Every structure is written in C-alpha cells, then in structure tokens.
C-alpha cells in the first residue's frame, strides 16, 4: 500500500461510527438515522476526494475544507433536530 492512500483510508474508516449510529437509530428516529447516514457518506466522499488529491496540497486543502463544512453543517442539522425533539416541536 502506498503512503498516499493511508490518509484516505483512515478518513474512510472514521465514517464507520456514523453508519453504526444510523443503524442504531433506524427504528426509533428515522430522520436522525438518515442524517447520520448522510454524514457517513460525506466522510466517505471526503476520503475519495483525498485519494483523488494525491499529494497536491492545494487539492487536499480544498477537499478538507469542503469535508469540514459538509460534516459540520450536517452536525448542526442533527443538533437542531435533537433540540426540536426535546422541546416537542415538529419532527
């Protein structure tokens, strides 16, 4: 295995907890499960982007910024959903 694929493999492996959480929430909280799956897919897409970037630092930075925005944006949606559910608002 080349060293250029080590970082993308680590990032791809870090998507596993999101998919496991989605599976755990699948019965009770479908919306949360869907959001967790989207987070997992965003992380996988970031890993593919890092593999595509290779050793080019500019591309790697662009992929990292997009990945951070996507995952944190989805994380905010999860937080808002959890707060609404706690308050008894629309689900």
C-alpha positions as a printed NumPy array, in Angstrom:
array([[  0.   ,   0.   ,   0.   ],
       [  1.324,   3.399,  -0.889],
       [  1.656,   6.151,   1.664],
       [ -0.639,   8.37 ,  -0.414],
       [ -3.629,   6.171,   0.389],
       [ -3.072,   5.93 ,   4.131],
       [ -4.842,   9.208,   4.975],
       [ -7.894,   8.468,   2.773],
       [ -8.202,   5.01 ,   4.339],
       [ -8.103,   6.486,   7.84 ],
       [-10.754,   9.055,   6.903],
       [-12.916,   6.351,   5.314],
       [-12.619,   4.217,   8.45 ],
       [-13.76 ,   7.188,  10.542],
       [-17.14 ,   7.054,   8.774],
       [-17.925,   3.728,  10.44 ],
       [-19.259,   5.256,  13.707],
       [-21.734,   7.375,  11.727],
       [-23.075,   4.301,   9.948],
       [-23.273,   2.363,  13.214],
       [-25.183,   5.22 ,  14.842],
       [-27.533,   5.333,  11.856],
       [-28.232,   1.655,  12.288],
       [-28.894,   2.112,  15.999],
       [-31.384,   4.93 ,  15.324],
       [-33.076,   3.283,  12.336],
       [-36.192,   2.077,  14.176],
       [-36.982,   4.904,  16.569],
       [-35.589,   8.007,  14.893],
       [-35.654,   7.663,  11.132],
       [-34.75 ,  11.278,  10.453],
       [-31.705,  11.084,  12.716],
       [-30.693,   7.793,  11.118],
       [-30.901,   9.396,   7.685],
       [-28.807,  12.358,   8.823],
       [-26.184,  10.031,  10.29 ],
       [-26.041,   8.103,   7.003],
       [-25.549,  11.397,   5.156],
       [-22.681,  12.255,   7.5  ],
       [-21.119,   8.85 ,   6.839],
       [-21.427,   9.344,   3.078],
       [-19.963,  12.849,   3.335],
       [-16.939,  11.427,   5.145],
       [-16.572,   8.7  ,   2.508],
       [-16.797,  11.315,  -0.229],
       [-14.069,  13.261,   1.557],
       [-11.888,  10.154,   1.64 ],
       [-12.4  ,   9.674,  -2.098],
       [-11.552,  13.338,  -2.599],
       [ -8.342,  12.962,  -0.6  ],
       [ -7.385,   9.934,  -2.684],
       [ -8.072,  11.989,  -5.817],
       [ -5.978,  14.885,  -4.489],
       [ -2.936,  12.653,  -4.135],
       [ -0.033,  14.703,  -2.886],
       [ -1.253,  18.069,  -4.181],
       [ -1.565,  20.268,  -1.11 ],
       [ -3.964,  22.727,  -2.756],
       [ -6.403,  19.966,  -3.676],
       [ -6.066,  18.37 ,  -0.26 ],
       [ -6.849,  21.691,   1.417],
       [ -9.894,  22.203,  -0.801],
       [-11.193,  18.704,  -0.024],
       [-10.571,  19.185,   3.702],
       [-12.464,  22.494,   3.752],
       [-15.446,  21.056,   1.853],
       [-15.445,  17.97 ,   4.086],
       [-15.371,  20.072,   7.249],
       [-18.208,  22.285,   6.016],
       [-20.355,  19.315,   4.973],
       [-19.891,  17.291,   8.146],
       [-20.266,  20.276,  10.481],
       [-23.303,  21.54 ,   8.573],
       [-24.96 ,  18.142,   8.887],
       [-23.942,  18.072,  12.537],
       [-25.802,  21.341,  13.077],
       [-28.881,  19.844,  11.437],
       [-28.631,  16.882,  13.835],
       [-28.349,  19.288,  16.769],
       [-31.37 ,  21.315,  15.649],
       [-33.358,  18.11 ,  15.157],
       [-32.448,  16.904,  18.64 ],
       [-33.405,  20.242,  20.199],
       [-36.744,  20.279,  18.395],
       [-37.469,  16.762,  19.513],
       [-36.594,  17.621,  23.106],
       [-38.959,  20.597,  23.053],
       [-41.725,  18.546,  21.465],
       [-41.696,  20.502,  18.217],
       [-42.319,  19.228,  14.686],
       [-40.435,  16.108,  13.727]])
